[in-house]
PDB file of C-alpha atoms in Angstrom:
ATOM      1  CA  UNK A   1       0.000   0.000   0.000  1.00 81.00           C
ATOM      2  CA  UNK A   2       1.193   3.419  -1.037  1.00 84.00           C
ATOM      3  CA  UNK A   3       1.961   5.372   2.497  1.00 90.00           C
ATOM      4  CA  UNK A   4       3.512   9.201   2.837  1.00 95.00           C
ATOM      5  CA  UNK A   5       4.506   9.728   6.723  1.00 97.00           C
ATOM      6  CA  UNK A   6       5.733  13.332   7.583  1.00 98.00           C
ATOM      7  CA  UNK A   7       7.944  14.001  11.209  1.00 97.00           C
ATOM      8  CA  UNK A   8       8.015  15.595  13.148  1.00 97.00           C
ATOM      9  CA  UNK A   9       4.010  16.204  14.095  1.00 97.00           C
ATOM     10  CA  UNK A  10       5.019  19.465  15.178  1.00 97.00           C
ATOM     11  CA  UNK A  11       7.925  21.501  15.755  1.00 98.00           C
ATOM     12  CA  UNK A  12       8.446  24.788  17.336  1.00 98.00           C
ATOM     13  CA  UNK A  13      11.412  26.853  16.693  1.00 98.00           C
ATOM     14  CA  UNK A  14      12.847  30.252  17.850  1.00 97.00           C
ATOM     15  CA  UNK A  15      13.050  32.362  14.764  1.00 97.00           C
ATOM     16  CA  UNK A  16      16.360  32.519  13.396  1.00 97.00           C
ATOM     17  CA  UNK A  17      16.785  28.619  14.473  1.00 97.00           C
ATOM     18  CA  UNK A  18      17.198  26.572  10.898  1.00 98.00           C
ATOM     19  CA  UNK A  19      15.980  22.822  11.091  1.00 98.00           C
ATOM     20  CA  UNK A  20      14.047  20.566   8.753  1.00 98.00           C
ATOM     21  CA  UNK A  21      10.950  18.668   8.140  1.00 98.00           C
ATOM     22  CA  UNK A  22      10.938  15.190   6.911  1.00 98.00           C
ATOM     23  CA  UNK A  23       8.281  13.154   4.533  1.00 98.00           C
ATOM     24  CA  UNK A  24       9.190   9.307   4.046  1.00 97.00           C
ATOM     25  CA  UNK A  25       7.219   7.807   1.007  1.00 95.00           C
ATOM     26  CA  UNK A  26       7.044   3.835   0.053  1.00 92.00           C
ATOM     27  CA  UNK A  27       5.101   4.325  -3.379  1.00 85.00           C
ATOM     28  CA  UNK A  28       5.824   1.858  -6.401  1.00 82.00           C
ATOM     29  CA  UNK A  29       6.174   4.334  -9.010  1.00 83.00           C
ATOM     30  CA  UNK A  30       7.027   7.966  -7.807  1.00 87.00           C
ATOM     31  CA  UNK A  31       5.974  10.427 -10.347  1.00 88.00           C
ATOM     32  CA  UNK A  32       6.192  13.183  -8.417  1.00 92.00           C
ATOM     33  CA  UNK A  33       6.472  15.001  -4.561  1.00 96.00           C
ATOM     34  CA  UNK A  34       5.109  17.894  -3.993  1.00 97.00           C
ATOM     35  CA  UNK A  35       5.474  20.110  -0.681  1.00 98.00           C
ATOM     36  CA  UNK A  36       2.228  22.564   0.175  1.00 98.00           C
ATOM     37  CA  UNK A  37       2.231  25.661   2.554  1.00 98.00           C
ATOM     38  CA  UNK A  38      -0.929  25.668   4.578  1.00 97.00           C
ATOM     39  CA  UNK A  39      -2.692  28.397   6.729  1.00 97.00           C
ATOM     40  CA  UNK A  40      -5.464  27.677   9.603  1.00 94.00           C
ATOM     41  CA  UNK A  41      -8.500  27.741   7.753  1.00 94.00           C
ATOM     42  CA  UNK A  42      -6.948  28.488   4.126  1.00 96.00           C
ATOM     43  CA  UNK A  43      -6.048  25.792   1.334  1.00 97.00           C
ATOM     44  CA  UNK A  44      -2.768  24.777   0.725  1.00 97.00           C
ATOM     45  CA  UNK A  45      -0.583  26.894  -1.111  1.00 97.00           C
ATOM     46  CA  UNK A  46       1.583  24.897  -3.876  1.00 97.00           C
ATOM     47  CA  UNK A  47       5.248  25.437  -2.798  1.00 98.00           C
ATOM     48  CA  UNK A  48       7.609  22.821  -5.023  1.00 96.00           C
ATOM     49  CA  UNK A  49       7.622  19.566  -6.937  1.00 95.00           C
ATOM     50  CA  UNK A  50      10.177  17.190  -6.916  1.00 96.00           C
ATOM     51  CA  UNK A  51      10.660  14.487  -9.763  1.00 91.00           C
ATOM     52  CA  UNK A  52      13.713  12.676  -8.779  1.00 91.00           C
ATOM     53  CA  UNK A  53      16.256  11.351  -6.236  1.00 93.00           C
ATOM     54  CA  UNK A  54      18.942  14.328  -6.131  1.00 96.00           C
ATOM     55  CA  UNK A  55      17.181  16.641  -7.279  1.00 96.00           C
ATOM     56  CA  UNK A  56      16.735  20.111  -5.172  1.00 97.00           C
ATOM     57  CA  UNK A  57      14.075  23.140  -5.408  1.00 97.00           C
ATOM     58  CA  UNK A  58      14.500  26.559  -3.108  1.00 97.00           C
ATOM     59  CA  UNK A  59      12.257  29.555  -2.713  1.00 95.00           C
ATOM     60  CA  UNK A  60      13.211  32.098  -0.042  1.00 95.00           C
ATOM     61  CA  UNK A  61      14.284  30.930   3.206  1.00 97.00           C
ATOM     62  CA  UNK A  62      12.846  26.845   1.744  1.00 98.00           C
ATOM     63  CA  UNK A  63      14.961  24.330   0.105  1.00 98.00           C
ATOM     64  CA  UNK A  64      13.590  21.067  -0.989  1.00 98.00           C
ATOM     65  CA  UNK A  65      15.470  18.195  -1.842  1.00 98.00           C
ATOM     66  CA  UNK A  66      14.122  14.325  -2.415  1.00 97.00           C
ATOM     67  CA  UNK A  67      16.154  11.015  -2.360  1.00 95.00           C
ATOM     68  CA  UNK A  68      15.081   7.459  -3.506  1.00 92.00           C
ATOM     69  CA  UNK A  69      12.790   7.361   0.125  1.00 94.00           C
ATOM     70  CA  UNK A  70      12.395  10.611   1.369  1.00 97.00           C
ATOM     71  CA  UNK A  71      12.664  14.453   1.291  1.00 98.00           C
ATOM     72  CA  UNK A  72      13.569  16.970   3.190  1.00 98.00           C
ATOM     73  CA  UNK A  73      11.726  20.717   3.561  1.00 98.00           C
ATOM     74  CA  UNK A  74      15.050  22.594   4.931  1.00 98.00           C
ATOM     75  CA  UNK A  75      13.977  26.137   6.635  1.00 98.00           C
ATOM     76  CA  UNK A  76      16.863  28.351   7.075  1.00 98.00           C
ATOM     77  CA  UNK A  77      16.758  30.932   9.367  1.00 97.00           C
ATOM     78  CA  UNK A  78      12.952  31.010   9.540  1.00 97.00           C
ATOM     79  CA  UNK A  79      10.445  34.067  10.306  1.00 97.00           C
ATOM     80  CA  UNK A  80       7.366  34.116  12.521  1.00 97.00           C
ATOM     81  CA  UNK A  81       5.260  34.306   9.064  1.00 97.00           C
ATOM     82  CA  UNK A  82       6.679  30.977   8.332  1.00 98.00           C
ATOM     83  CA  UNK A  83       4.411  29.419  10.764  1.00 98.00           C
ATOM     84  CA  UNK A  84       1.946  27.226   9.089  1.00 98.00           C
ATOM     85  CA  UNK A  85       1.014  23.482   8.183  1.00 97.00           C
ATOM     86  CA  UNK A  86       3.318  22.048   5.593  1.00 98.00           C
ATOM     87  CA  UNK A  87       2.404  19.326   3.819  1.00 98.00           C
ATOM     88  CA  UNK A  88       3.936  16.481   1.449  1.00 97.00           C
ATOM     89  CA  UNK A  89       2.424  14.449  -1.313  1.00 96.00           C
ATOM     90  CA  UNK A  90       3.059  11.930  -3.964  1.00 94.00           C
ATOM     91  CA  UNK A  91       1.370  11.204  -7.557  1.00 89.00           C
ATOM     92  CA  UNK A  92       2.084   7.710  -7.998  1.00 82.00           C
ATOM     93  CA  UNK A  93       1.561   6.065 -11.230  1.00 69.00           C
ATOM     94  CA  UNK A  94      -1.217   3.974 -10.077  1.00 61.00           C
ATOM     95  CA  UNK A  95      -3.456   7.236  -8.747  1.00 57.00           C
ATOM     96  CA  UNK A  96      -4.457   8.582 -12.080  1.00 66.00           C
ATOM     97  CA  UNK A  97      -3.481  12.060 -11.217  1.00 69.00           C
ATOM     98  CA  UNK A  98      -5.003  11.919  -7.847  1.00 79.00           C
ATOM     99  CA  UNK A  99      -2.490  12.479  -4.788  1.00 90.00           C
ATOM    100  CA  UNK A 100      -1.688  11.125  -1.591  1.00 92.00           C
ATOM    101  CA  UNK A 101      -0.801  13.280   1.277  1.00 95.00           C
ATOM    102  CA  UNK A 102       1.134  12.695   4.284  1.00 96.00           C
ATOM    103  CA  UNK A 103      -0.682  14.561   7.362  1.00 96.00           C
ATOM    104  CA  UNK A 104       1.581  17.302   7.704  1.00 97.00           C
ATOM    105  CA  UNK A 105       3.799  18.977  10.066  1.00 97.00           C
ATOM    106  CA  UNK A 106       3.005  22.416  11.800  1.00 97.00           C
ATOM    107  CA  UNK A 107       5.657  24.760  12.511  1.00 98.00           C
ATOM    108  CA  UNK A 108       5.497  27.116  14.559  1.00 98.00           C
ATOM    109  CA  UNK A 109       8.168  30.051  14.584  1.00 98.00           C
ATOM    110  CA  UNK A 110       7.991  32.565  17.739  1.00 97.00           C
ATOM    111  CA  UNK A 111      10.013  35.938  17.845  1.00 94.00           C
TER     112      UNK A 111
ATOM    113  CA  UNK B   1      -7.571  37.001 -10.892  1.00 61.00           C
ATOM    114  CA  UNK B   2      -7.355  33.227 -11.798  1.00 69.00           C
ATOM    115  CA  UNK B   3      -8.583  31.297  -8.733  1.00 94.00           C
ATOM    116  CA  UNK B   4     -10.846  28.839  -7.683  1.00 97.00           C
ATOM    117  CA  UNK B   5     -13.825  29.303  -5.669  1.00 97.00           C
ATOM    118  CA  UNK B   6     -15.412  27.712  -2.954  1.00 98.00           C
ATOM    119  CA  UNK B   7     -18.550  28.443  -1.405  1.00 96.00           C
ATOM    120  CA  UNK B   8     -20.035  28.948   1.511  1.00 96.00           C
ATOM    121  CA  UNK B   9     -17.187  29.052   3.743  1.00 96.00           C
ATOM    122  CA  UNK B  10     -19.391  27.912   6.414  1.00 96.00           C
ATOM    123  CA  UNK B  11     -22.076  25.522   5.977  1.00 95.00           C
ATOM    124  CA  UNK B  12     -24.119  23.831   8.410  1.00 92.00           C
ATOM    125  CA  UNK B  13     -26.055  20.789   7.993  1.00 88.00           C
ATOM    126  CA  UNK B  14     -29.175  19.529   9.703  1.00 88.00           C
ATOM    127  CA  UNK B  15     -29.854  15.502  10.253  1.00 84.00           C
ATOM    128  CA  UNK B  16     -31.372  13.613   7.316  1.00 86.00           C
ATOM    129  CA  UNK B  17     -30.872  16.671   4.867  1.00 91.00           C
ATOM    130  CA  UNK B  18     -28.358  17.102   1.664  1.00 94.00           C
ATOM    131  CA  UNK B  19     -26.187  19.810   1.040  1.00 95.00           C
ATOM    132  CA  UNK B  20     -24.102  21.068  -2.208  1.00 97.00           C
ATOM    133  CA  UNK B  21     -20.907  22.702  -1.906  1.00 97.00           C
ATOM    134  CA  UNK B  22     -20.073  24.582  -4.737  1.00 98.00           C
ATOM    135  CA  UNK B  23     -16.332  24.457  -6.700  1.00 98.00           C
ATOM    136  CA  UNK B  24     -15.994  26.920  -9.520  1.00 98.00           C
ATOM    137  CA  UNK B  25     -12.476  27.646 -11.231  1.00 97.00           C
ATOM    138  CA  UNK B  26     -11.447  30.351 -13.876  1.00 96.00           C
ATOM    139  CA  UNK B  27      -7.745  28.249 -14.637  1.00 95.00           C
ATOM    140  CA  UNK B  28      -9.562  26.407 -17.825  1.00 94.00           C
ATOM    141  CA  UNK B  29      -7.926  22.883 -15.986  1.00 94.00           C
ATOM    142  CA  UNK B  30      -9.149  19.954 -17.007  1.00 93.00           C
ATOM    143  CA  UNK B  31      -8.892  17.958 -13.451  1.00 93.00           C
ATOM    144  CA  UNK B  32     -11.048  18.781 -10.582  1.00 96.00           C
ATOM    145  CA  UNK B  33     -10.896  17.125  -7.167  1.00 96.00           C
ATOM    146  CA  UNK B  34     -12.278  17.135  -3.714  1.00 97.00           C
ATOM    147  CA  UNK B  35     -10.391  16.491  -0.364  1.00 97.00           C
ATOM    148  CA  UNK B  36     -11.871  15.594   3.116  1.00 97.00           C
ATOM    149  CA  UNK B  37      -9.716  17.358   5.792  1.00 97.00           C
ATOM    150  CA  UNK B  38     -10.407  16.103   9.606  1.00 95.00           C
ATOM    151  CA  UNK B  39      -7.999  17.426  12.230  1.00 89.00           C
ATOM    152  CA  UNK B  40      -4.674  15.225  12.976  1.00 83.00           C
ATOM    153  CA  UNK B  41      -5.344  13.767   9.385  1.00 86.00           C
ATOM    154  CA  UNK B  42      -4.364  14.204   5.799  1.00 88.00           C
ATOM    155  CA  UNK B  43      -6.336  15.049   2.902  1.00 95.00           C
ATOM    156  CA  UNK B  44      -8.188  12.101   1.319  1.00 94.00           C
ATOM    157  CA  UNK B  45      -9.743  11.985  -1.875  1.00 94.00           C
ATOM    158  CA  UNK B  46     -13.377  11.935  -2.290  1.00 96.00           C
ATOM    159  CA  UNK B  47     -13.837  11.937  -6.163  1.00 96.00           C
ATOM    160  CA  UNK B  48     -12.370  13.143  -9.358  1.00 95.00           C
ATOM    161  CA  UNK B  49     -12.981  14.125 -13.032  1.00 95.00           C
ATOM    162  CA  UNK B  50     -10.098  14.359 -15.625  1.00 91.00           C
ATOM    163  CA  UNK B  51     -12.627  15.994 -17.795  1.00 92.00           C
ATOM    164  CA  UNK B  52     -16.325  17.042 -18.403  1.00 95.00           C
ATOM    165  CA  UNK B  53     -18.988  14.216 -17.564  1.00 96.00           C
ATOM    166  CA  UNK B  54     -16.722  12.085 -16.341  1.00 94.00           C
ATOM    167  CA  UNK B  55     -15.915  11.323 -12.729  1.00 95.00           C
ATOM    168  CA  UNK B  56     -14.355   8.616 -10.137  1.00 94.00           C
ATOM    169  CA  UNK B  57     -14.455   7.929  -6.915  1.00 94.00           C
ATOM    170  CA  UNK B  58     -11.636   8.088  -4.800  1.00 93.00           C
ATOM    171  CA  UNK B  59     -10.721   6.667  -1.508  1.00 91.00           C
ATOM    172  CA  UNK B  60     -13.986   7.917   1.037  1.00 95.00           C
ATOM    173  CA  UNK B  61     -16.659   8.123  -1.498  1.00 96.00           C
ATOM    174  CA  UNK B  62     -19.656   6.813   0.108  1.00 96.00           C
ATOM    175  CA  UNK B  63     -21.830   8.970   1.440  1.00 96.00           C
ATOM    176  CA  UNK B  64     -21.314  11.804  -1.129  1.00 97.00           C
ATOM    177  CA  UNK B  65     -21.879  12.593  -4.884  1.00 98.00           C
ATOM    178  CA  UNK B  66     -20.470  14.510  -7.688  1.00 98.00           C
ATOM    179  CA  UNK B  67     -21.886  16.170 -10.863  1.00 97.00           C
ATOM    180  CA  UNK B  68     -19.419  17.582 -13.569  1.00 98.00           C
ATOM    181  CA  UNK B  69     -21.402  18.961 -16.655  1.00 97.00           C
ATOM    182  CA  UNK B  70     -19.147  22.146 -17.035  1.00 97.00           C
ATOM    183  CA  UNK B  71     -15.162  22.376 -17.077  1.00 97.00           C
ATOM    184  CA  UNK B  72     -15.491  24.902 -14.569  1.00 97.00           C
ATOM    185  CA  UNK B  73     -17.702  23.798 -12.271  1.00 98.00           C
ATOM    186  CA  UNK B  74     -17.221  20.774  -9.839  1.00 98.00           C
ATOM    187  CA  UNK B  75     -20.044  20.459  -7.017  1.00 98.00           C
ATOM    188  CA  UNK B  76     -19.603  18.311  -3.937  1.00 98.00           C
ATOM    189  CA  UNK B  77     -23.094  17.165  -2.619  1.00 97.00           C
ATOM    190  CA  UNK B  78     -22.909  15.125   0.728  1.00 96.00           C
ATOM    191  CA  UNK B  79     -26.299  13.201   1.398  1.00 94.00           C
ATOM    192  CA  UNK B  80     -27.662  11.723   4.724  1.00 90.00           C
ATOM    193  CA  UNK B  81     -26.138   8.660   4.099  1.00 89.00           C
ATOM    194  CA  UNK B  82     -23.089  10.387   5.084  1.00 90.00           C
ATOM    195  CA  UNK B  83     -23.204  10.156   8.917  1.00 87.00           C
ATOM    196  CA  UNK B  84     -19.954  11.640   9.961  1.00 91.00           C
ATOM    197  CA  UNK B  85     -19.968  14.910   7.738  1.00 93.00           C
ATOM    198  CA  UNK B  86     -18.417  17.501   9.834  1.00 95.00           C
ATOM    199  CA  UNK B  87     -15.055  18.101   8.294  1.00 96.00           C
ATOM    200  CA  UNK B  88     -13.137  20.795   6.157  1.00 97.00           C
ATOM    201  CA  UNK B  89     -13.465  20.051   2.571  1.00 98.00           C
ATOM    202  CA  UNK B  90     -11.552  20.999  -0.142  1.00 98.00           C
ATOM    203  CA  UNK B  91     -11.614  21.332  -3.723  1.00 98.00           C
ATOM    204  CA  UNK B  92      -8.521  21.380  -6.327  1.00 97.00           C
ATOM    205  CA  UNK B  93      -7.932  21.657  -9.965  1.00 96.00           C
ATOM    206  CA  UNK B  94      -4.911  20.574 -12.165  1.00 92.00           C
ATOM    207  CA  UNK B  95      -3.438  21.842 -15.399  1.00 87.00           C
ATOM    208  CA  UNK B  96      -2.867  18.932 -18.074  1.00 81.00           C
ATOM    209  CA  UNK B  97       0.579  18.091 -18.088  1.00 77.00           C
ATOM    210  CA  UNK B  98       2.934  19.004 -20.908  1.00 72.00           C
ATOM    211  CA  UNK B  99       6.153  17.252 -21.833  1.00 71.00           C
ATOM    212  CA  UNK B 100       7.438  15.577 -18.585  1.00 65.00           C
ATOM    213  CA  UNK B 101       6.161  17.928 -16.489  1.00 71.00           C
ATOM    214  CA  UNK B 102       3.979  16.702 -13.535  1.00 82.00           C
ATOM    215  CA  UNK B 103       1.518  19.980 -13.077  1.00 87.00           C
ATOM    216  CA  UNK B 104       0.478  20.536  -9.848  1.00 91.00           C
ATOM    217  CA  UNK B 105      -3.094  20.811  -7.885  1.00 93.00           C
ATOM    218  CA  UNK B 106      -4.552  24.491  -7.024  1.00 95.00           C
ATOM    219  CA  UNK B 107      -7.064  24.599  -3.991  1.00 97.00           C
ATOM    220  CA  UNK B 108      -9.730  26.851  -2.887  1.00 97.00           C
ATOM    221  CA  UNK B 109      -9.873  27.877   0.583  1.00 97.00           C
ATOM    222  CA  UNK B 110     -12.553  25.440   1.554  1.00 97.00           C
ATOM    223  CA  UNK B 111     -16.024  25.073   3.424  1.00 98.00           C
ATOM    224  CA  UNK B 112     -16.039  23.978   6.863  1.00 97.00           C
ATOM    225  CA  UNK B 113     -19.194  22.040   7.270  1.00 96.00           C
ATOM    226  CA  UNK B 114     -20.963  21.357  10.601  1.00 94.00           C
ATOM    227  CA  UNK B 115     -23.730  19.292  11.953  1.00 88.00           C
ATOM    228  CA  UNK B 116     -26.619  21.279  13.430  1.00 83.00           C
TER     229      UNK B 116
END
């Protein structure tokens, strides 16, 4: 069965404290992982998609990266206003185009 | 602005009665879908359509129905049957892919429906 797990749950850190967010996928036949920003009682925001193992994505203080069972949402130096939900999902070849998402980790980032 | 739309935000539902949550997008994408959210979980999949009259069910379909008889309109319509229909539910829509691009899924900001 095609799972996506994201770690922590939660995570708080002082701003200006980097760290990153895991999502662990066992899938037969990755097409794609994407990573969504999203806000309490807003729908997630598209962030990055990853095709394959190596391959890295960065917007602002973000920086995705994926291997051949996981990838990583590295926040560097991060801002209060980078609190939020993020979430990971995979289109697997077997889906149609549908998606399965992981249930997300939410950051919190305090001054 | 391109977007989709979801509405009401709020919606309220009393026992035995039906409800249709509407899904309209302006981004001319062919794929429309609709997500459960419940608190601690992830999105699942209640149905899809790849394109006009077409539609499939996806993981937690029972319980609700789908019509799609315009591109951009997708409405969610959860019955009685449905007996555990408070939630956050979301709808999406997807460009068709070109070359080896895999395009990604847009949301709305979602209806929170409740159980009066």
């Amino acid at each position: 069965e095609d799972q996506v797990t994201q770690s922590p749950e939660a995570l708080r850190l002082q701003e200006g404290e980097s760290s990153s967010l895991n999502c662990s996928y066992t899938v037969s036949g990755l097409r794609g992982l994407f990573w969504y920003r999203q806000d309490p009682g807003k729908g997630p925001e598209f962030l990055f998609t990853l095709y394959s193992a190596g391959e890295e994505k960065e917007k602002e203080r973000l920086k995705a990266t994926l291997t051949k069972k996981e990838s990583f949402l590295h926040i560097t130096a991060p801002k209060p206003e980078d609190s939020a939900t993020y979430l990971c999902a995979v289109h697997v070849n077997q889906a149609g185009t549908a998606l399965i998402f992981g249930k997300g980790t939410t950051l919190s980032v305090s001054s | 602005d391109g977007g989709i739309t979801q509405s009401p935000k709020y919606l309220f539902r009393k026992e035995g009665q039906n409800v249709t949550l509407s899904c309209e997008q302006n981004l001319n994408h062919d794929a429309m879908y609709w997500y459960r959210q419940d608190p601690g979980q992830g999105l699942r999949l209640i149905y899809y359509s790849q394109i006009v009259n077409d539609f499939q069910k996806g993981d937690i379909a029972e319980g609700y129905s789908v019509s799609r008889e315009k591109k951009e309109s997708f409405p969610l319509t959860v019955t009685s049957a449905q007996k555990n229909p408070t939630a956050f539910y979301l709808c999406a829509s997807r460009n068709r892919d070109r070359g080896n691009s895999n395009q990604p899924q847009h949301f709305g900001d979602g209806t929170r429906l409740s159980i009066l």
